[in-house]
Structures are given as structure tokens and as C-alpha cells.
């Protein structure tokens, strides 16, 4: 194959491969459906997020309505953001990216459309059951069994489509993005089965251990690899720059494949679980620095000499900010697993600060960048407004940083207070009231980011084709 | 060797799953085989060996109460583990007596497990027997009446439903009671 020589040289494939064949072979209906629905859920679940943040400040708010009590809205927020928004957006982007990296069209657009329909049935089913209080009682695995089965079916449909596309590829070498995408599909299958089915046949600490293996790897082996798949494609693509090093990307990928799965028990440091298992999880948690730093260095080196592009390239702003958040959140993670640090931060408000930086700050930023890049192209038009896109970036960034930093400071303080048993527990609650108030206002800013992002994307999708005037106005 | 995985999907799949399964199996399937206390209910009648007591299976009513605890998401804000931290044993303690740490053998009848990840409200692993029914009823109706500054939501639909309320309280009174750790069995009946 003629392109082979260029492919062997690290980093040149992703950027140039897509341009070498006729772009019009792609239909992209599936990608469009997944992106449109996921962004809609981002908006709806964003409202839920604001409500639960408000309940920390005004605990009586909507307090007498069973369906709107905190304990039912929180799982709706978590599941809605993870599966309704982020995973669906990631899947939509994979339906766009993988065919282009393979030089062929998606194996079956019909199967893709059916997958999108089924995914929406699952999310709507989740909304209804969670509000009714149908809850399996396991974090990230709250959905009832019938919906779990549908998730497995949808995942097999997604996986089959992607694997068949890869099997029929024209370019022999698979670019890093494809590894991460295939890895996500394989690992997710087993991680999901462990968290949602194997847990049903166990109790107590054994069940908790399986639950944490799933919870941890839902982030580590679902959102991390698919997020990195997106970053590996869009950072070179949006900056028009070859990837720095193929070797580093291999180190990053294969060390992730080996290291991540060992760390589940670090959710129970100091808890009622065998000490040796805690120690193993700590050792492997610290080793996570290897895949993370390999990947982050690769991205930074790719941008060498090109940082000026950040000034007016909005997708690149989201991507590189996401990389910084990824670096920070993955530095926190290994540190939290150390027994001495864990004794302070575990179970405090620090943890939601950490978790939001991973899922919102890093992986959602990647997905948002992908959506800004992809949607105008599949709609064969220009983005509705570049200025609005820039606004969404600053709203997300300021709101996000306000949220993360406030919760870290508050959580750390809370942890110190807990470690002094002379302080009554209720005083540690009252002490955090200002923290939760700032968190709520940061949430409003982040919600502003969601609104501007969603409006911009949906206006691009629904607007006239070949719309140049609006975009020209906005950039003028 | 892994460079082969760049070109061959089957090699890639084998390597990706192989590496994953080493850690996957060693951390999920092996630990319960190594550590028997994960599956053996707590029981000790010899005071020389430490705190005495016996873990009882849940009754029908307690299970119903536990289901309500799960339904309302109590476990999102209340952990159920007295960790190996001095402060935890004091906070879970009672009238100057430190609570024993939680051990795996106290939880073998728990499904779903309710260890929790976030402590917005106090830990409940040793709450059983500390507060009576009347206290719980008033507290569910409006937590701030009893604990000013609390941010717990009110649960009038439980306080006003006698069957549900009784079941939930019955469950909560079991928490942490497998170990007889209080002097003279100082529990409120």
C-alpha cells in the first residue's frame, strides 16, 4: 500500500490520511444522532446538577416531593452525565473518527442508527426508574437489570460496527486512536459485566470489591481510553500538526492496559478490606503515573512551537485545557491512594472536586472539542458562532476551576476537622456551608457553558446548509 | 513485539485482553479465596479473643427497611464503615467508649453493600441502638428540628407511613450490633 511509508513515520497518518480519499463516502447519520441526543441530555442533566448543588445550600428545596429528593436526583445526575452525555458523545465521535482512520465508510449505518435509538430508550428508561427510586444500590450500577441487559446489547452493536469497520480498513496500520477505541470496547464489556452482573452473585466486602473494580474502571478503562482516543485524533487534527512520538503512545497505551485494572480496592483504603489488597491497589495506583505522563508529554510535545494556535482555535483550547486537567486529576488519584493522604481526603468533598475534574474537566472537554470540530463538517456548514464557542470555553473553565478548587480546599479542611474527634460532626457540616454556596455559583457558570455549547451545536445542526454569513460575522 | 498489534487486530485483541485479565483476575477472583473472613459471618463468644457477639441474618422487616434505605439513596451521604483511623473509632463510639473497627465478617449478609464513598452526613456503621423510634420519627420529618445546621433532606413520606417507618428503623437499629462493644450492653430498647 502506497500510504504505508508515511504511516510508519509516527504521527503522520491521522492528520493526512483523511484527506487522501473522497470525504463524501461518509454518511455520518449515526454520529449525528449520538451527538445530538447526548448534547440534549447534557443540558437536561445539567439542570438536575444545579438542583442537587442547590440542595446543599437550601436542604428544604423541593424536599417534600419523593421524586425530587436528593437521593434520587443524585444517581440521575451521575448516570445521566456519564451514560446520557459523555459516553454517548464519545460513541458519536468514534462513529465519525474510526471510518476516517480506516479509509472506509462505517460498516453499517443502519446498525448504527438502531444503536442510537436503543441508547435513547435506555437513557429514558433510566430517568424514569431512577426518579421512581428503582435503584440497585451500587454506585454507577444503579440501573435495574433489564436496562443493564439493554446496555450490553447496545454495546455489542456498537462494538460489532466498529470492529467490522476496522476489519475492512484500507490502511494496514492502526493509529493510536483505533487502539484506544478497540481497547475501550473490549475492556468495557468485561468491566460492565463485573459491575452489573457479577455483583449480583456476591455479598458484603466481596461485592464491594467487584463494585469498586467496576467504578474505578468505568473511569479508567471506559472514559479514559475513549477520551484519549478522541484527544489523540483531534489534537493533531485541529492543530494541523503530526503527533510527537509513536513509541510514547505505545508506552502509554500498553501500560494503561496492564496497570489500571489493579486499583479498585483503593476506594476502601483504611476500610474493612484485606490490608494486602489495599497495598496492591496503592502500588498500582502510583504506577498509573506512567501511562498518564507518557500520554501528556506526547500531547505537549506535539504542540511544541504551535501554542500560539490556542489564541483563537476553540476546539484546541478545550483539548489542551483538558490535557492539563487530565494531568492534574491523574496526579491527585495516585496521591489519594497513599494511606496518609487518604486518611484526610477520603469521603470528603475533595473527592467530588477530583471526580468532576476528571469527568468534566478532562473527558468532557475532549468530547466538547470533538463536537465543535465534527458537527460543522458532518452538516457541511460552518459553526453557528465562533464567538459563542469561545464564551462556552471560558464559562466552563472559570466555573470548573471555581468548582474544583473550592471543593478541594473545603474537603481538605473537612478532613482535618474529622480527624479531630473533639469537633462535633455537625460543626464540620456547618463549616462547609460557604463552600457549597460557591460550588452552586460555579455550577451556574458551568451550566452557562452547557447552554452556550448546546445552543451553538444544535443551531449548527438545524441551521441552513453552507451557512457562512453567521460564522463570518462572528469571527469578524 | 507489541508493534505487531499495530497491524493485526487479532494480535491487538489478544494482547489487550491478556494484560487486562492478569490484574482483573488477581484482584477480583483471588482475594475472596485468600481471605475467608469475607464470607464467614462474625461470631465470637470468647472474651479473651476480643469483642464478642454474633452476626444475625436480616429479618423480613429489616430487609424491607434496608430496601427503603437503598431506594432513598441514604447511602450516597452516609458511609457504613468505621475505618482503621483513631478518629473514626471515636466518632462511631458511644458515651466515651470507642467503637471497634468494621471488619469484613460483619457484612456478609449485605447485598447491596452500603459502605459508601461520601460522608456528607455522619457514618452509620455503629448507629444501631443509639437513638429511639421517637427520635427517628421527628428526625425524618425535619432533621433540623433535632440537629440545627443539618442539611439532610426531610422524609415526610416515610415518617407518615407507619409500615415503612417501622421497617427502616428496624434496619437501622441493626447497624453495628453484631459486635457487643458497649459496656453492660448499653442499648436502648
XYZ file of C-alpha atoms in Angstrom:
665
model
C 0.000 0.000 0.000
C 1.306 3.345 -1.006
C 0.478 5.155 2.207
C 2.381 2.623 4.289
C 5.666 4.513 4.219
C 4.088 7.636 5.628
C 2.081 5.620 8.119
C 5.226 4.099 9.578
C 6.522 7.516 10.413
C 4.926 8.304 13.700
C 2.099 10.701 13.760
C 1.627 11.443 10.113
C -1.290 9.182 9.485
C -4.056 10.783 11.423
C -3.734 14.189 10.010
C -3.124 13.393 6.390
C -4.935 10.094 5.946
C -8.436 11.521 5.892
C -7.603 13.988 3.165
C -6.356 11.339 0.765
C -9.698 9.863 -0.184
C -13.041 11.303 -1.029
C -14.626 12.586 2.176
C -18.100 12.240 0.671
C -18.175 8.461 1.190
C -19.246 9.086 4.777
C -22.902 9.372 5.710
C -22.353 10.144 9.419
C -26.022 9.731 10.337
C -25.143 7.671 13.405
C -22.540 10.158 14.601
C -25.040 12.975 14.184
C -27.787 11.146 16.120
C -25.488 10.272 19.002
C -24.091 13.793 19.228
C -27.498 15.487 19.040
C -29.042 13.306 21.741
C -26.017 13.371 24.040
C -25.847 17.167 23.936
C -29.554 17.369 24.730
C -29.002 15.173 27.791
C -26.021 17.313 28.770
C -28.426 20.243 29.001
C -31.252 18.409 30.802
C -28.985 16.674 33.304
C -27.196 19.977 33.819
C -30.432 21.277 35.335
C -30.507 18.274 37.686
C -26.904 19.033 38.631
C -27.819 22.582 39.583
C -30.768 21.391 41.660
C -28.679 18.994 43.711
C -25.975 21.627 44.204
C -28.719 23.970 45.450
C -29.985 21.326 47.877
C -26.673 21.502 49.735
C -27.363 25.168 50.397
C -31.149 25.018 50.815
C -31.873 21.494 52.095
C -35.631 22.064 52.210
C -35.755 22.847 48.470
C -38.330 20.528 46.800
C -37.780 18.388 49.872
C -41.288 17.038 50.283
C -41.559 15.555 46.781
C -40.231 11.974 46.831
C -39.187 12.042 43.156
C -37.116 15.167 43.621
C -35.341 14.251 46.820
C -31.530 14.380 46.757
C -31.098 10.608 46.992
C -32.997 10.085 43.733
C -31.642 13.050 41.789
C -28.013 12.279 42.532
C -27.958 8.930 40.682
C -29.865 10.622 37.856
C -27.153 13.271 37.683
C -24.317 10.735 37.739
C -25.822 8.228 35.322
C -27.235 10.934 33.067
C -23.894 12.688 32.722
C -21.841 9.508 32.395
C -24.032 7.496 30.046
C -26.509 10.001 28.592
C -23.984 12.714 27.807
C -20.362 11.659 27.941
C -20.334 8.052 26.786
C -22.919 8.755 24.070
C -20.939 11.767 22.827
C -17.763 9.671 22.834
C -19.517 6.930 20.873
C -20.798 9.500 18.360
C -17.260 10.785 17.857
C -15.936 7.244 17.390
C -18.542 6.646 14.667
C -17.036 9.690 12.942
C -13.338 9.095 13.600
C -12.851 5.346 13.104
C -14.133 5.151 9.496
C -11.859 8.072 8.566
C -8.793 6.450 10.138
C -9.618 3.242 8.297
C -10.267 4.942 4.958
C -13.636 3.223 4.558
C -17.232 4.027 5.407
C -18.824 2.816 8.617
C -19.550 -0.893 8.316
C -23.316 -0.476 8.813
C -25.050 2.858 9.119
C -28.367 1.042 9.741
C -26.937 -0.834 12.711
C -25.552 2.471 13.967
C -28.937 4.168 13.770
C -30.537 1.252 15.611
C -27.833 1.564 18.295
C -28.579 5.257 18.704
C -32.307 4.517 19.047
C -31.674 1.800 21.631
C -29.317 4.064 23.566
C -32.051 6.671 23.865
C -34.519 4.051 25.084
C -32.003 3.099 27.791
C -31.453 6.687 28.922
C -35.169 7.477 29.050
C -35.735 4.223 30.948
C -33.008 5.255 33.371
C -34.637 8.629 34.001
C -37.995 7.041 34.825
C -36.673 4.228 37.024
C -34.240 6.393 38.980
C -36.897 9.002 39.735
C -39.202 6.235 40.950
C -36.472 5.115 43.339
C -35.702 1.886 41.478
C -32.053 1.574 42.414
C -29.791 -1.454 42.684
C -27.854 0.275 45.439
C -24.447 0.042 43.774
C -22.678 3.148 42.557
C -22.585 3.591 38.757
C -24.627 0.370 38.589
C -27.911 1.803 39.813
C -29.937 0.819 36.748
C -32.252 -2.202 37.071
C -31.350 -5.485 35.410
C -33.495 -5.150 32.227
C -31.762 -1.857 31.404
C -28.358 -3.433 32.134
C -29.147 -6.121 29.580
C -30.091 -3.475 27.019
C -26.794 -1.666 27.694
C -24.928 -4.890 26.935
C -26.907 -5.355 23.709
C -26.224 -1.752 22.645
C -22.546 -2.158 23.458
C -22.289 -5.308 21.361
C -23.975 -3.465 18.467
C -21.529 -0.574 18.828
C -18.547 -2.898 19.155
C -19.526 -5.026 16.171
C -19.895 -1.957 13.987
C -16.512 -0.544 14.960
C -14.676 -3.887 14.797
C -16.142 -4.658 11.356
C -15.128 -1.202 10.151
C -11.596 -1.855 11.384
C -11.615 -5.333 9.803
C -12.419 -3.837 6.388
C -9.896 -0.992 6.713
C -7.791 0.213 3.785
C -4.849 1.441 5.869
C -2.990 -1.534 7.318
C -1.520 0.214 10.338
C -3.956 1.138 13.066
C -3.434 4.594 14.518
C -3.372 5.072 18.323
C -6.951 6.312 18.337
C -8.090 2.961 16.986
C -6.209 1.064 19.703
C -7.845 3.106 22.393
C -11.257 2.719 20.806
C -10.936 -1.059 20.441
C -9.491 -1.294 23.960
C -12.454 0.631 25.312
C -14.907 -1.712 23.619
C -13.189 -4.864 24.906
C -12.462 -3.747 28.453
C -15.805 -2.047 28.939
C -17.550 -5.281 28.098
C -15.842 -7.124 30.963
C -15.818 -4.222 33.379
C -19.531 -3.638 32.840
C -20.375 -7.320 33.271
C -18.403 -7.394 36.530
C -20.075 -4.306 37.930
C -23.630 -5.072 36.891
C -23.919 -8.859 36.826
C -21.117 -10.494 38.844
C -22.006 -8.253 41.793
C -25.453 -9.868 41.936
C -23.897 -13.181 42.941
C -21.866 -11.852 45.832
C -22.355 -10.000 49.120
C -20.541 -7.757 51.544
C -16.872 -6.994 51.029
C -16.606 -9.354 48.063
C -19.392 -7.458 46.319
C -17.840 -4.121 47.268
C -14.546 -5.241 45.763
C -16.250 -6.088 42.451
C -18.237 -2.849 42.641
C -15.070 -0.759 43.052
C -13.323 -2.653 40.304
C -16.194 -1.544 38.085
C -16.490 2.016 39.413
C -12.804 2.666 39.118
C -12.527 1.114 35.676
C -15.664 2.800 34.422
C -13.467 5.860 34.588
C -10.112 4.194 33.946
C -10.980 1.757 31.183
C -14.051 3.395 29.605
C -13.820 7.167 29.855
C -10.038 7.367 29.922
C -9.282 5.307 26.797
C -12.172 6.656 24.748
C -11.292 10.195 25.882
C -7.667 9.662 24.916
C -8.792 8.179 21.590
C -10.501 11.494 20.951
C -7.542 13.585 22.127
C -5.085 11.559 20.016
C -7.170 12.235 16.940
C -8.242 15.827 17.466
C -5.076 17.375 18.932
C -3.025 16.654 15.781
C -6.068 17.278 13.592
C -7.207 20.649 14.941
C -3.633 21.978 15.251
C -2.595 20.539 11.875
C 0.467 19.066 13.485
C 1.885 15.498 13.450
C 1.821 13.532 16.704
C 5.163 13.797 18.519
C 6.017 10.145 19.175
C 4.573 6.804 18.192
C 6.732 4.991 20.741
C 5.446 7.101 23.615
C 1.878 6.469 22.581
C 2.618 2.737 22.676
C 4.093 3.003 26.175
C 1.061 4.974 27.284
C -1.437 2.559 25.843
C 0.054 -0.768 26.880
C 0.937 0.363 30.384
C -2.641 1.572 30.802
C -3.910 -1.823 29.625
C -1.856 -3.554 32.308
C -1.906 -1.190 35.281
C -5.392 0.263 35.560
C -7.435 -2.770 36.500
C -5.491 -3.494 39.722
C -6.535 -0.378 41.577
C -10.210 -0.892 42.533
C -9.557 -1.545 46.230
C -8.076 1.922 46.708
C -11.691 3.039 47.221
C -11.603 1.205 50.543
C -8.251 2.291 51.984
C -8.492 2.032 55.807
C -11.832 0.272 55.293
C -12.932 -3.292 56.082
C -10.973 -4.969 53.276
C -7.786 -7.020 53.426
C -4.662 -4.925 54.009
C -2.625 -6.755 51.355
C -5.256 -5.913 48.757
C -5.156 -2.263 49.826
C -1.382 -2.276 49.420
C -1.584 -3.787 45.922
C -4.101 -1.143 44.905
C -1.824 1.602 46.258
C 1.248 0.322 44.412
C -0.622 0.119 41.117
C -2.324 3.469 41.687
C 1.081 5.105 41.904
C 2.176 3.261 38.750
C -0.662 4.989 36.925
C 1.667 7.937 36.640
C 3.483 6.030 33.861
C 0.660 5.885 31.284
C -0.531 9.360 32.246
C 2.786 11.144 31.933
C 3.662 9.300 28.714
C 0.413 10.465 27.134
C 0.548 14.014 28.468
C 4.170 14.508 27.409
C 3.272 13.283 23.942
C 0.461 15.829 23.655
C 2.554 18.723 24.948
C 5.432 17.835 22.645
C 3.001 17.700 19.734
C 2.118 21.321 20.457
C 5.744 22.449 20.626
C 6.135 25.677 18.681
C 2.396 25.742 17.993
C 0.999 27.133 21.231
C 0.024 30.421 19.567
C -2.797 28.476 17.922
C -4.569 28.404 21.282
C -5.387 32.080 20.855
C -8.311 31.560 18.500
C -8.737 27.835 17.991
C -11.604 26.948 20.344
C -11.513 23.134 19.956
C -7.782 23.242 20.662
C -8.398 25.362 23.766
C -10.753 22.694 25.100
C -8.348 19.904 24.171
C -5.214 21.335 25.752
C -7.046 22.549 28.868
C -8.475 19.045 29.091
C -4.944 17.643 28.931
C -3.879 19.868 31.837
C -6.904 18.740 33.873
C -6.113 15.138 32.949
C -2.569 15.571 34.232
C -3.783 17.136 37.480
C -6.605 14.694 38.188
C -4.297 11.755 37.499
C -1.735 13.187 39.867
C -4.371 13.527 42.580
C -5.599 9.948 42.104
C -2.317 8.195 42.975
C -1.738 10.633 45.853
C -5.205 9.933 47.325
C -4.377 6.250 47.437
C -1.443 6.826 49.813
C -2.635 5.880 53.296
C -1.607 9.152 54.945
C -3.273 11.372 52.336
C -6.280 9.106 52.157
C -6.861 9.472 55.901
C -7.543 13.166 55.249
C -9.294 13.420 51.880
C -11.248 10.161 51.607
C -15.070 10.539 51.822
C -14.779 14.350 51.968
C -15.922 16.974 49.472
C -12.423 16.891 47.998
C -13.471 13.735 46.141
C -16.295 15.265 44.051
C -13.829 18.044 43.215
C -11.409 15.409 41.943
C -14.069 13.380 40.131
C -15.514 16.403 38.355
C -12.078 17.447 37.150
C -11.697 14.017 35.522
C -15.122 13.601 34.012
C -15.956 17.233 33.247
C -12.572 18.946 33.128
C -10.690 16.340 31.138
C -13.009 13.946 29.301
C -15.982 16.234 28.691
C -13.618 18.933 27.429
C -12.244 16.413 24.907
C -15.755 15.464 23.807
C -16.839 19.112 23.534
C -13.786 19.859 21.368
C -14.646 16.894 19.189
C -18.243 18.059 18.819
C -17.162 21.585 17.839
C -14.861 20.129 15.205
C -17.098 17.372 13.870
C -20.605 18.815 13.791
C -19.983 21.581 11.206
C -18.221 19.026 8.991
C -20.937 16.396 9.069
C -23.544 19.101 8.494
C -21.438 20.542 5.670
C -21.700 24.030 7.044
C -19.796 26.323 9.407
C -20.151 26.533 13.151
C -23.118 28.761 14.033
C -20.962 31.145 16.073
C -17.258 31.084 16.883
C -17.707 33.856 19.439
C -20.321 31.844 21.322
C -17.987 28.846 21.266
C -15.300 30.960 22.888
C -17.805 32.061 25.533
C -18.666 28.446 26.280
C -14.970 27.712 26.831
C -14.482 30.500 29.358
C -17.725 29.694 31.187
C -16.720 26.040 31.511
C -13.194 26.930 32.531
C -13.993 29.554 35.156
C -16.973 27.619 36.519
C -14.983 24.407 36.503
C -11.906 25.762 38.230
C -14.116 27.524 40.796
C -15.888 24.244 41.461
C -12.753 22.082 41.694
C -10.635 24.404 43.794
C -13.419 25.271 46.243
C -14.174 21.627 46.880
C -10.514 20.722 47.333
C -9.955 23.433 49.878
C -13.257 22.710 51.612
C -12.728 18.963 51.527
C -9.209 19.151 52.884
C -10.388 21.353 55.726
C -13.287 18.995 56.393
C -10.861 16.044 56.517
C -8.674 17.797 59.081
C -11.724 18.518 61.202
C -12.919 14.915 61.038
C -9.546 13.745 62.265
C -10.046 15.761 65.415
C -12.839 13.912 67.241
C -13.221 16.802 69.678
C -15.088 18.676 66.921
C -18.731 17.522 66.763
C -19.676 16.202 63.329
C -22.405 18.782 62.785
C -19.862 21.582 63.167
C -17.914 20.131 60.235
C -21.130 20.316 58.194
C -21.858 23.915 59.149
C -18.249 24.855 58.356
C -18.733 23.811 54.755
C -21.813 25.962 54.043
C -19.822 28.723 52.271
C -18.016 26.094 50.216
C -21.293 24.672 48.952
C -22.590 28.137 48.151
C -19.537 28.898 45.973
C -19.905 25.479 44.388
C -23.506 26.307 43.467
C -22.498 29.582 41.797
C -19.643 27.852 39.973
C -22.257 25.371 38.821
C -24.299 28.203 37.340
C -21.275 29.283 35.301
C -20.693 25.720 34.133
C -24.350 25.442 33.210
C -23.883 28.644 31.183
C -21.130 26.763 29.360
C -23.505 23.885 28.657
C -26.221 26.227 27.363
C -23.923 28.138 25.002
C -22.308 24.911 23.787
C -25.601 23.085 23.242
C -27.252 26.072 21.557
C -24.300 26.559 19.231
C -24.191 22.902 18.200
C -27.926 22.491 17.771
C -28.145 25.764 15.799
C -25.356 24.471 13.563
C -27.200 21.187 13.067
C -30.592 22.728 12.429
C -29.406 25.831 10.561
C -29.200 26.181 6.774
C -26.523 24.186 4.971
C -23.443 26.033 3.837
C -24.189 28.778 6.321
C -21.271 31.180 6.004
C -22.702 34.548 6.968
C -23.230 33.935 10.691
C -19.779 32.487 11.168
C -18.180 35.240 9.136
C -19.967 37.802 11.269
C -18.860 36.165 14.472
C -15.204 35.983 13.533
C -15.137 39.487 12.058
C 6.524 -7.487 19.903
C 3.638 -5.140 20.629
C 4.397 -3.391 17.341
C 2.667 -6.354 15.681
C -0.507 -5.198 17.352
C -0.347 -2.062 15.193
C -1.078 -4.108 12.094
C -3.083 -7.094 13.268
C -6.402 -6.733 15.040
C -6.337 -10.319 16.430
C -2.884 -9.775 17.962
C -4.125 -6.489 19.373
C -7.207 -8.066 20.945
C -5.200 -10.912 22.470
C -2.635 -8.531 23.983
C -5.207 -6.024 25.275
C -7.328 -8.704 26.938
C -4.337 -10.701 28.174
C -2.801 -7.772 30.028
C -6.202 -6.770 31.404
C -7.066 -10.235 32.698
C -3.879 -10.651 34.738
C -4.822 -7.809 37.061
C -8.541 -8.383 36.624
C -8.478 -11.954 37.902
C -5.867 -11.419 40.603
C -7.816 -8.572 42.193
C -11.385 -9.884 41.896
C -11.447 -13.692 41.847
C -8.408 -14.423 44.018
C -8.999 -12.196 47.103
C -12.168 -13.952 48.357
C -10.322 -17.267 48.028
C -7.385 -15.929 50.026
C -9.315 -14.152 52.750
C -12.013 -16.331 54.280
C -13.350 -13.584 56.563
C -15.073 -12.062 53.532
C -17.667 -14.830 53.551
C -17.726 -16.089 57.167
C -20.232 -14.286 59.455
C -18.741 -12.747 62.580
C -19.040 -14.912 65.679
C -17.032 -14.873 68.899
C -18.044 -15.988 72.368
C -14.580 -15.930 73.925
C -13.879 -12.545 75.512
C -10.168 -13.399 75.582
C -10.156 -13.267 71.777
C -11.628 -9.781 71.662
C -15.067 -8.336 71.347
C -17.851 -10.931 71.496
C -21.061 -11.230 69.521
C -22.687 -12.877 66.534
C -23.851 -11.547 63.177
C -27.526 -12.351 62.604
C -29.192 -12.611 59.197
C -31.713 -9.835 58.491
C -35.403 -10.419 59.233
C -38.078 -9.817 56.614
C -38.925 -6.419 58.118
C -35.270 -5.359 58.364
C -34.750 -6.294 54.703
C -37.744 -4.169 53.793
C -36.212 -1.283 55.721
C -32.902 -1.809 54.010
C -34.645 -1.605 50.631
C -36.079 1.785 51.652
C -32.602 2.934 52.690
C -31.395 1.965 49.201
C -34.383 3.481 47.407
C -33.989 6.894 49.015
C -30.251 6.932 48.396
C -29.308 7.318 52.090
C -26.035 5.575 51.187
C -24.928 8.454 48.968
C -24.341 10.615 52.055
C -23.855 8.134 54.909
C -20.976 5.688 54.879
C -21.129 2.427 56.834
C -17.552 1.742 57.808
C -15.618 2.531 60.958
C -12.201 2.728 59.359
C -8.830 1.925 60.897
C -8.499 5.561 61.931
C -8.499 6.654 65.546
C -10.945 9.456 64.796
C -13.403 7.017 63.213
C -13.427 4.759 66.269
C -14.102 7.780 68.465
C -16.780 9.284 66.208
C -18.556 5.914 65.976
C -18.172 5.476 69.737
C -20.768 5.891 72.436
C -20.583 7.644 75.808
C -16.804 7.644 75.916
C -16.377 4.079 74.637
C -14.540 3.754 71.306
C -16.261 1.638 68.661
C -14.434 -1.382 67.237
C -13.315 -1.019 63.605
C -15.516 -2.566 60.939
C -14.377 -5.978 59.720
C -15.420 -7.881 56.569
C -17.182 -10.592 58.606
C -19.777 -8.070 59.814
C -21.120 -7.526 56.293
C -21.562 -10.989 54.782
C -25.378 -10.696 54.660
C -25.240 -7.273 52.959
C -26.417 -7.045 49.366
C -26.160 -4.436 48.027
C -23.223 -3.497 50.240
C -23.608 0.021 51.631
C -20.058 1.006 52.576
C -20.433 4.288 50.698
C -17.915 6.718 49.273
C -19.066 10.071 50.613
C -19.626 11.225 54.198
C -21.912 14.239 53.857
C -23.733 13.104 56.993
C -22.197 11.087 59.828
C -21.097 7.477 59.403
C -23.822 4.987 60.398
C -21.819 1.795 60.817
C -22.412 1.768 64.609
C -25.621 3.781 64.840
C -27.849 0.853 65.854
C -29.444 1.318 69.275
C -28.256 4.869 69.801
C -31.498 6.694 69.046
C -35.026 5.536 69.735
C -38.008 5.361 67.451
C -39.420 8.688 68.576
C -36.163 10.445 67.810
C -36.034 8.912 64.318
C -39.624 9.900 63.564
C -39.029 13.539 64.438
C -35.710 13.463 62.613
C -37.149 12.095 59.366
C -39.924 14.678 59.492
C -37.468 17.540 59.718
C -33.826 16.845 60.584
C -33.207 20.497 61.511
C -35.670 20.297 64.404
C -33.261 17.980 66.211
C -29.917 18.874 64.648
C -29.699 22.590 63.800
C -27.381 23.123 60.820
C -28.098 19.694 59.338
C -28.526 19.600 55.543
C -30.276 16.227 55.429
C -33.457 16.307 53.329
C -36.782 15.803 55.129
C -38.544 12.480 54.511
C -42.190 13.109 55.447
C -43.409 10.287 53.198
C -41.519 7.828 55.362
C -42.354 9.387 58.726
C -46.047 9.357 57.751
C -46.074 5.768 56.525
C -46.019 3.604 59.642
C -45.061 0.356 57.856
C -42.159 1.926 56.014
C -41.012 3.897 59.033
C -41.030 0.842 61.314
C -39.125 -1.204 58.753
C -36.482 1.446 58.187
C -35.919 1.966 61.899
C -35.792 -1.806 62.450
C -32.992 -1.985 59.884
C -31.099 0.976 61.283
C -31.155 -0.487 64.786
C -29.188 -3.492 63.486
C -26.257 -1.395 62.275
C -23.047 -2.274 64.051
C -24.762 -4.527 66.604
C -23.061 -7.795 65.623
C -20.246 -6.866 67.979
C -21.223 -6.356 71.633
C -18.911 -3.479 72.155
C -20.761 -1.249 74.606
C -20.294 -1.698 78.354
C -23.141 -3.602 80.007
C -24.883 -3.827 76.640
C -25.919 -0.228 76.949
C -28.512 -0.256 74.153
C -31.854 1.462 74.090
C -34.630 -0.988 73.551
